[in-house]
Amino acid sequence: MITIDWFLPGYKAGGPIRSCANLVAHLQEEYDFFILTRNTDYNSKEPYPGVKPDTWQRLFNVNIYYFSSAYLSYKSLKKVITDVRPDVIYINGIFSRYFSIYPLIISRSLYTERVLVAGRGMFAPGAREVKGGKKNLFFKIARFVGLYRNINFHATNEMEAGYIKEVLGMSTPVLVASNLAAKPGDKESADGVRKLPNQLRLVSFARISPEKNTLYALQLLASYQYDGEIVYDLFGQLNDSGYWAACQEIIKSLPAHIEVSYRGSIENTLIPATLQQYHALFLPTKGENFGHAILESLVEGVPVIISDKTPWRNLVESNVGFDLPLEQPEQFRNALSAMLAMEQEAYEQMKQDCKEFALAVLKDEEVLEANRSLFA
């Protein structure tokens, strides 16, 4: 059983939805998955059209129970989970009352064989800084009352495993398995936009939030005299009106040859085609436990300019982009300048290297086996 606040057909919550959907797609022939989730998308009150709430149904080749807000409670969760009596409960996230904390408590009353909690990047220092007082208090209480006693955590890399142990104690059992990428389709990616020197089209698919470091990205554009025209389009949810207001102030100050536009949220299925309109993904995030948009960009042959706070490292050596320290903004400015000046021939080689790099990731059987072992 998977518990997660938002699932397909939702897309506004980003990575966690894709992570779970990919996990199910790869392993659904080996395990019977039952998913508990809401019948609305992230930050939305509108129910999904064509989805019947508060009952089991078969959608996306999996059993899903979409709770309406009126029916969602500890009592109703316990009834649904008790009726299924799953061998394994896989809980996504930490702070959700209904889909993280309550399922954890219910699992104890059912003596569930195996309970896993996926940190989903919430233990990373950058994520803990946001509303840090409340989060630190929660973790202290959790350790004091033994909330995670005899629970296994799922980390997607060794760095995230370290963050979990740093917060909950070094003896915390953590299983490491990278997120699974989407199953590769049969289509060939398009050729993409031509790369002319002194022209650069950048894109971001991420929440407009401190964790994703949108303001930092804009400051990098505003703090240097770039020799050419730059377009930067932002796709994603607006989480914090005050933070967005600060971003808008930077946008207003940009010179005429740098154009930044907010494009709203985008459905996951539209991302591959949209990527072909840009030269690079620009995401100096404070931390990602995986970064689906990063891999999707590489799959489409689009280089990435990201921070070194993700599992995607040593990108320069592979000629697929840049992973840079946030403490050294000049390195980001140099990377942007290099991409800006790049001509088509060099860019074509970079695109090809991106695709080959991504293909090697998609075919990694060790990652599939590590995910399979989570439930064994």
Short mmCIF file of C-alpha atoms in Angstrom, two decimals:
data_model
loop_
_atom_site.label_atom_id
_atom_site.label_comp_id
_atom_site.label_asym_id
_atom_site.label_seq_id
_atom_site.Cartn_x
_atom_site.Cartn_y
_atom_site.Cartn_z
CA MET A 1 0.00 0.00 0.00
CA ILE A 2 1.28 3.43 -1.00
CA THR A 3 0.07 6.52 0.85
CA ILE A 4 0.68 9.84 -0.88
CA ASP A 5 -1.10 13.20 -0.75
CA TRP A 6 -1.31 13.59 -4.53
CA PHE A 7 -1.13 11.06 -7.35
CA LEU A 8 -2.11 10.71 -11.00
CA PRO A 9 -3.83 12.33 -12.79
CA GLY A 10 -2.39 15.12 -10.65
CA TYR A 11 0.88 16.76 -11.63
CA LYS A 12 1.22 20.00 -9.66
CA ALA A 13 3.09 18.37 -6.76
CA GLY A 14 5.89 17.47 -9.13
CA GLY A 15 8.52 14.85 -8.31
CA PRO A 16 6.78 12.67 -5.69
CA ILE A 17 3.91 11.91 -8.07
CA ARG A 18 6.32 10.93 -10.83
CA SER A 19 8.47 8.90 -8.44
CA CYS A 20 5.51 6.80 -7.29
CA ALA A 21 3.99 6.48 -10.74
CA ASN A 22 7.32 5.24 -12.14
CA LEU A 23 7.78 2.81 -9.24
CA VAL A 24 4.35 1.29 -9.86
CA ALA A 25 4.86 1.15 -13.63
CA HIS A 26 8.09 -0.83 -13.25
CA LEU A 27 6.94 -3.24 -10.52
CA GLN A 28 3.19 -3.67 -10.98
CA GLU A 29 3.63 -7.12 -12.55
CA GLU A 30 5.42 -8.31 -9.41
CA TYR A 31 3.41 -6.61 -6.65
CA ASP A 32 -0.24 -5.71 -6.14
CA PHE A 33 -0.22 -1.99 -5.38
CA PHE A 34 -3.01 -0.20 -3.51
CA ILE A 35 -2.70 3.59 -3.48
CA LEU A 36 -4.38 5.95 -1.01
CA THR A 37 -4.49 9.59 -2.08
CA ARG A 38 -6.68 12.71 -2.42
CA ASN A 39 -9.17 13.32 -5.21
CA THR A 40 -7.72 16.77 -5.87
CA ASP A 41 -4.40 18.04 -7.19
CA TYR A 42 -1.89 20.04 -5.16
CA ASN A 43 -3.24 23.46 -4.11
CA SER A 44 -6.56 22.70 -5.80
CA LYS A 45 -10.07 22.19 -4.44
CA GLU A 46 -11.50 20.90 -7.72
CA PRO A 47 -11.95 17.09 -7.77
CA TYR A 48 -10.44 15.21 -10.68
CA PRO A 49 -13.01 14.86 -13.47
CA GLY A 50 -14.23 11.33 -14.06
CA VAL A 51 -12.80 10.02 -10.78
CA LYS A 52 -15.25 8.55 -8.27
CA PRO A 53 -14.16 9.38 -4.69
CA ASP A 54 -14.21 7.25 -1.54
CA THR A 55 -14.15 3.86 -3.23
CA TRP A 56 -11.57 1.58 -4.81
CA GLN A 57 -11.18 1.78 -8.57
CA ARG A 58 -8.75 0.58 -11.21
CA LEU A 59 -6.99 3.48 -12.94
CA PHE A 60 -3.52 3.75 -14.51
CA ASN A 61 -3.29 -0.06 -14.18
CA VAL A 62 -3.35 0.13 -10.38
CA ASN A 63 -5.87 0.07 -7.50
CA ILE A 64 -6.48 3.61 -6.24
CA TYR A 65 -8.65 5.01 -3.47
CA TYR A 66 -9.26 8.75 -3.91
CA PHE A 67 -10.39 10.33 -0.65
CA SER A 68 -12.70 13.32 -0.79
CA SER A 69 -11.98 16.04 1.77
CA ALA A 70 -15.34 15.33 3.44
CA TYR A 71 -14.52 11.66 4.06
CA LEU A 72 -10.83 11.97 4.89
CA SER A 73 -10.20 11.25 8.58
CA TYR A 74 -8.22 8.95 10.85
CA LYS A 75 -11.25 6.68 11.19
CA SER A 76 -11.84 6.36 7.44
CA LEU A 77 -8.13 5.81 6.74
CA LYS A 78 -7.98 3.08 9.34
CA LYS A 79 -11.04 1.34 7.88
CA VAL A 80 -9.66 1.34 4.33
CA ILE A 81 -6.19 0.19 5.40
CA THR A 82 -7.62 -2.48 7.72
CA ASP A 83 -9.85 -3.85 4.95
CA VAL A 84 -6.79 -4.34 2.71
CA ARG A 85 -4.34 -5.41 5.43
CA PRO A 86 -1.29 -4.83 3.26
CA ASP A 87 1.97 -6.70 3.79
CA VAL A 88 3.91 -3.48 3.23
CA ILE A 89 2.95 0.15 3.76
CA TYR A 90 5.04 2.64 1.82
CA ILE A 91 4.53 6.16 3.20
CA ASN A 92 5.54 9.18 1.14
CA GLY A 93 6.80 12.17 3.05
CA ILE A 94 6.98 13.18 6.67
CA PHE A 95 4.65 16.01 7.62
CA SER A 96 1.27 15.13 6.09
CA ARG A 97 -1.24 14.36 8.83
CA TYR A 98 -3.42 12.08 6.72
CA PHE A 99 -0.91 10.41 4.41
CA SER A 100 2.26 10.30 6.53
CA ILE A 101 1.53 10.43 10.26
CA TYR A 102 -1.84 8.66 10.50
CA PRO A 103 -0.81 5.69 8.28
CA LEU A 104 2.29 5.28 10.43
CA ILE A 105 0.18 5.09 13.60
CA ILE A 106 -2.37 2.78 11.96
CA SER A 107 0.39 0.42 10.76
CA ARG A 108 1.38 -0.19 14.38
CA SER A 109 -2.15 -1.19 15.38
CA LEU A 110 -2.26 -3.64 12.46
CA TYR A 111 1.21 -5.08 13.16
CA THR A 112 2.08 -4.53 9.49
CA GLU A 113 5.04 -6.69 8.43
CA ARG A 114 7.05 -3.90 6.85
CA VAL A 115 6.68 -0.12 6.90
CA LEU A 116 8.81 2.21 4.81
CA VAL A 117 8.90 5.99 4.88
CA ALA A 118 10.23 7.80 1.81
CA GLY A 119 11.92 11.01 2.88
CA ARG A 120 11.31 12.67 -0.50
CA GLY A 121 14.05 15.21 0.11
CA MET A 122 12.43 16.58 3.26
CA PHE A 123 15.48 15.87 5.42
CA ALA A 124 17.85 17.92 3.24
CA PRO A 125 19.22 21.04 4.97
CA GLY A 126 17.66 23.33 2.34
CA ALA A 127 14.22 21.78 2.89
CA ARG A 128 14.56 21.85 6.69
CA GLU A 129 15.35 25.58 6.62
CA VAL A 130 11.86 26.42 5.34
CA LYS A 131 9.63 26.76 8.44
CA GLY A 132 12.62 25.37 10.28
CA GLY A 133 11.29 25.99 13.79
CA LYS A 134 8.20 23.86 13.28
CA LYS A 135 10.07 21.11 11.47
CA ASN A 136 12.83 20.84 14.06
CA LEU A 137 10.22 20.69 16.83
CA PHE A 138 8.41 17.90 14.95
CA PHE A 139 11.60 15.87 14.61
CA LYS A 140 12.44 16.30 18.29
CA ILE A 141 8.98 15.10 19.31
CA ALA A 142 9.16 12.20 16.83
CA ARG A 143 12.44 11.01 18.32
CA PHE A 144 11.16 11.44 21.90
CA VAL A 145 7.96 9.42 21.39
CA GLY A 146 9.59 6.82 19.12
CA LEU A 147 7.37 7.64 16.15
CA TYR A 148 9.80 5.96 13.75
CA ARG A 149 10.76 3.03 15.96
CA ASN A 150 11.19 -0.17 13.90
CA ILE A 151 10.54 1.76 10.69
CA ASN A 152 12.73 1.59 7.58
CA PHE A 153 13.42 4.76 5.63
CA HIS A 154 13.86 4.94 1.89
CA ALA A 155 16.55 7.33 0.66
CA THR A 156 17.27 7.80 -3.02
CA ASN A 157 21.02 8.28 -2.54
CA GLU A 158 23.72 8.11 0.13
CA MET A 159 23.59 11.86 0.66
CA GLU A 160 19.91 11.71 1.57
CA ALA A 161 20.56 8.70 3.80
CA GLY A 162 23.10 10.81 5.66
CA TYR A 163 20.60 13.63 6.12
CA ILE A 164 18.01 11.22 7.57
CA LYS A 165 20.51 9.81 10.07
CA GLU A 166 21.70 13.30 10.95
CA VAL A 167 18.15 14.22 12.00
CA LEU A 168 16.85 10.96 13.49
CA GLY A 169 20.04 9.32 14.72
CA MET A 170 22.84 7.30 13.18
CA SER A 171 21.18 3.98 14.05
CA THR A 172 18.11 4.78 11.92
CA PRO A 173 17.70 1.98 9.32
CA VAL A 174 17.83 3.50 5.82
CA LEU A 175 17.51 1.60 2.55
CA VAL A 176 19.06 3.31 -0.48
CA ALA A 177 17.43 2.96 -3.88
CA SER A 178 17.46 5.65 -6.53
CA ASN A 179 14.13 6.76 -7.93
CA LEU A 180 13.15 4.97 -11.09
CA ALA A 181 12.94 6.94 -14.29
CA ALA A 182 9.87 6.76 -16.49
CA LYS A 183 9.80 3.65 -18.64
CA PRO A 184 11.30 4.65 -21.99
CA GLY A 185 8.87 5.06 -24.84
CA ASP A 186 9.33 4.29 -28.50
CA LYS A 187 9.42 7.85 -29.79
CA GLU A 188 12.50 9.70 -30.96
CA SER A 189 12.97 13.13 -29.41
CA ALA A 190 12.64 16.14 -31.71
CA ASP A 191 15.60 18.12 -33.00
CA GLY A 192 14.95 21.08 -30.73
CA VAL A 193 15.57 24.80 -31.15
CA ARG A 194 18.67 25.90 -33.05
CA LYS A 195 21.54 27.31 -30.96
CA LEU A 196 22.80 30.62 -32.30
CA PRO A 197 25.74 32.34 -30.59
CA ASN A 198 24.75 35.03 -28.07
CA GLN A 199 21.23 33.62 -27.76
CA LEU A 200 20.17 31.39 -24.86
CA ARG A 201 16.74 30.04 -23.97
CA LEU A 202 16.52 28.71 -20.40
CA VAL A 203 13.67 26.90 -18.66
CA SER A 204 12.76 25.69 -15.17
CA PHE A 205 10.14 23.11 -14.18
CA ALA A 206 9.84 23.53 -10.40
CA ARG A 207 7.81 25.19 -7.69
CA ILE A 208 8.51 28.89 -7.29
CA SER A 209 9.84 28.48 -3.78
CA PRO A 210 12.89 28.94 -1.55
CA GLU A 211 13.71 25.23 -1.79
CA LYS A 212 13.99 25.46 -5.58
CA ASN A 213 16.03 28.69 -5.27
CA THR A 214 14.13 30.66 -7.91
CA LEU A 215 15.22 33.99 -6.42
CA TYR A 216 18.88 32.94 -6.55
CA ALA A 217 18.51 32.02 -10.24
CA LEU A 218 17.06 35.45 -10.99
CA GLN A 219 19.80 37.18 -9.01
CA LEU A 220 22.39 35.35 -11.11
CA LEU A 221 20.80 36.82 -14.23
CA ALA A 222 20.59 40.30 -12.72
CA SER A 223 24.09 40.48 -11.26
CA TYR A 224 26.20 40.24 -14.42
CA GLN A 225 26.44 41.89 -17.83
CA TYR A 226 25.80 38.97 -20.18
CA ASP A 227 26.84 39.43 -23.79
CA GLY A 228 23.70 38.40 -25.63
CA GLU A 229 19.97 37.73 -25.33
CA ILE A 230 18.63 35.43 -22.60
CA VAL A 231 15.09 34.09 -22.20
CA TYR A 232 14.17 32.32 -18.95
CA ASP A 233 10.71 30.73 -18.64
CA LEU A 234 9.44 29.47 -15.28
CA PHE A 235 6.92 26.61 -15.10
CA GLY A 236 5.57 25.53 -11.73
CA GLN A 237 3.33 26.24 -8.77
CA LEU A 238 3.45 29.55 -6.89
CA ASN A 239 3.80 28.45 -3.26
CA ASP A 240 4.64 31.66 -1.48
CA SER A 241 3.22 35.03 -2.54
CA GLY A 242 5.85 36.96 -0.57
CA TYR A 243 8.67 34.99 -2.17
CA TRP A 244 7.18 35.48 -5.63
CA ALA A 245 6.88 39.23 -4.97
CA ALA A 246 10.63 39.32 -4.23
CA CYS A 247 11.24 37.42 -7.48
CA GLN A 248 9.12 39.91 -9.41
CA GLU A 249 11.17 42.81 -8.07
CA ILE A 250 14.30 41.21 -9.54
CA ILE A 251 12.52 40.53 -12.84
CA LYS A 252 11.53 44.21 -13.10
CA SER A 253 15.16 45.25 -12.68
CA LEU A 254 16.49 43.07 -15.50
CA PRO A 255 17.90 44.73 -18.63
CA ALA A 256 15.97 44.56 -21.89
CA HIS A 257 18.10 41.74 -23.31
CA ILE A 258 17.10 39.37 -20.45
CA GLU A 259 13.46 38.29 -20.52
CA VAL A 260 11.90 36.26 -17.70
CA SER A 261 8.31 34.98 -17.88
CA TYR A 262 6.15 32.92 -15.53
CA ARG A 263 4.26 30.30 -17.56
CA GLY A 264 2.16 28.63 -14.83
CA SER A 265 1.91 24.91 -14.10
CA ILE A 266 2.40 22.32 -16.82
CA GLU A 267 1.20 18.74 -17.12
CA ASN A 268 3.98 16.16 -16.98
CA THR A 269 3.02 14.77 -20.39
CA LEU A 270 3.73 18.16 -22.01
CA ILE A 271 7.24 18.58 -20.59
CA PRO A 272 9.18 16.62 -23.26
CA ALA A 273 7.78 18.66 -26.17
CA THR A 274 8.16 21.89 -24.21
CA LEU A 275 11.83 21.15 -23.50
CA GLN A 276 12.54 21.22 -27.23
CA GLN A 277 11.88 24.97 -27.21
CA TYR A 278 14.87 25.62 -24.92
CA HIS A 279 18.65 25.27 -24.88
CA ALA A 280 19.13 24.37 -21.19
CA LEU A 281 17.36 23.62 -17.93
CA PHE A 282 18.39 26.20 -15.31
CA LEU A 283 17.67 25.00 -11.75
CA PRO A 284 20.10 26.04 -8.97
CA THR A 285 18.04 24.09 -6.42
CA LYS A 286 18.91 23.89 -2.73
CA GLY A 287 18.41 20.14 -2.85
CA GLU A 288 16.82 17.29 -4.81
CA ASN A 289 16.64 13.66 -3.77
CA PHE A 290 16.30 12.80 -7.47
CA GLY A 291 15.22 15.59 -9.82
CA HIS A 292 12.88 14.16 -12.45
CA ALA A 293 13.00 17.34 -14.52
CA ILE A 294 16.79 17.01 -14.70
CA LEU A 295 16.65 13.48 -16.11
CA GLU A 296 13.79 14.39 -18.46
CA SER A 297 15.90 17.24 -19.83
CA LEU A 298 18.84 14.93 -20.48
CA VAL A 299 16.55 12.36 -22.12
CA GLU A 300 15.42 15.07 -24.53
CA GLY A 301 19.01 16.14 -25.23
CA VAL A 302 18.74 19.38 -23.27
CA PRO A 303 21.78 20.21 -21.07
CA VAL A 304 21.27 21.27 -17.45
CA ILE A 305 22.72 24.02 -15.27
CA ILE A 306 22.06 22.93 -11.69
CA SER A 307 23.53 23.07 -8.19
CA ASP A 308 25.70 20.37 -6.65
CA LYS A 309 22.87 19.56 -4.20
CA THR A 310 21.40 16.77 -6.34
CA PRO A 311 22.48 13.20 -7.21
CA TRP A 312 23.41 14.40 -10.72
CA ARG A 313 27.13 15.07 -10.43
CA ASN A 314 30.26 15.40 -12.59
CA LEU A 315 28.18 16.67 -15.48
CA VAL A 316 30.94 18.75 -17.04
CA GLU A 317 33.10 15.65 -17.50
CA SER A 318 30.22 13.99 -19.38
CA ASN A 319 29.56 17.14 -21.45
CA VAL A 320 25.90 17.23 -20.40
CA GLY A 321 25.81 20.38 -18.29
CA PHE A 322 27.07 21.91 -15.05
CA ASP A 323 26.61 20.97 -11.35
CA LEU A 324 27.91 23.92 -9.37
CA PRO A 325 28.28 25.07 -5.75
CA LEU A 326 25.73 27.64 -4.64
CA GLU A 327 28.43 29.33 -2.57
CA GLN A 328 30.25 30.31 -5.78
CA PRO A 329 27.81 32.27 -7.96
CA GLU A 330 30.61 33.24 -10.34
CA GLN A 331 30.72 29.61 -11.49
CA PHE A 332 27.05 29.81 -12.46
CA ARG A 333 27.66 33.08 -14.30
CA ASN A 334 30.57 31.49 -16.17
CA ALA A 335 28.40 28.49 -17.12
CA LEU A 336 25.60 30.74 -18.36
CA SER A 337 28.10 32.78 -20.37
CA ALA A 338 29.59 29.62 -21.90
CA MET A 339 26.16 28.34 -22.92
CA LEU A 340 25.23 31.78 -24.25
CA ALA A 341 28.31 31.94 -26.49
CA MET A 342 28.03 28.32 -27.69
CA GLU A 343 27.45 27.67 -31.39
CA GLN A 344 25.33 24.99 -33.03
CA GLU A 345 28.08 22.46 -33.73
CA ALA A 346 29.28 22.29 -30.12
CA TYR A 347 25.70 22.32 -28.90
CA GLU A 348 24.76 19.38 -31.16
CA GLN A 349 27.54 17.33 -29.60
CA MET A 350 26.31 18.27 -26.15
CA LYS A 351 22.76 17.22 -27.04
CA GLN A 352 23.99 13.83 -28.25
CA ASP A 353 26.03 13.33 -25.09
CA CYS A 354 22.95 14.17 -22.98
CA LYS A 355 20.89 11.50 -24.71
CA GLU A 356 23.58 8.84 -24.31
CA PHE A 357 24.06 9.76 -20.65
CA ALA A 358 20.31 9.48 -19.99
CA LEU A 359 20.00 6.18 -21.86
CA ALA A 360 22.64 4.63 -19.61
CA VAL A 361 20.62 5.75 -16.57
CA LEU A 362 17.36 4.37 -17.97
CA LYS A 363 18.91 0.96 -18.61
CA ASP A 364 20.49 0.58 -15.16
CA GLU A 365 19.21 -2.78 -13.85
CA GLU A 366 20.84 -2.25 -10.46
CA VAL A 367 18.44 0.63 -9.75
CA LEU A 368 15.43 -1.57 -10.55
CA GLU A 369 16.74 -4.34 -8.28
CA ALA A 370 17.33 -1.89 -5.42
CA ASN A 371 13.70 -0.69 -5.68
CA ARG A 372 12.43 -4.24 -5.87
CA SER A 373 14.28 -5.06 -2.65
CA LEU A 374 12.45 -2.28 -0.78
CA PHE A 375 9.40 -4.53 -0.55
CA ALA A 376 11.11 -7.89 -0.15
#
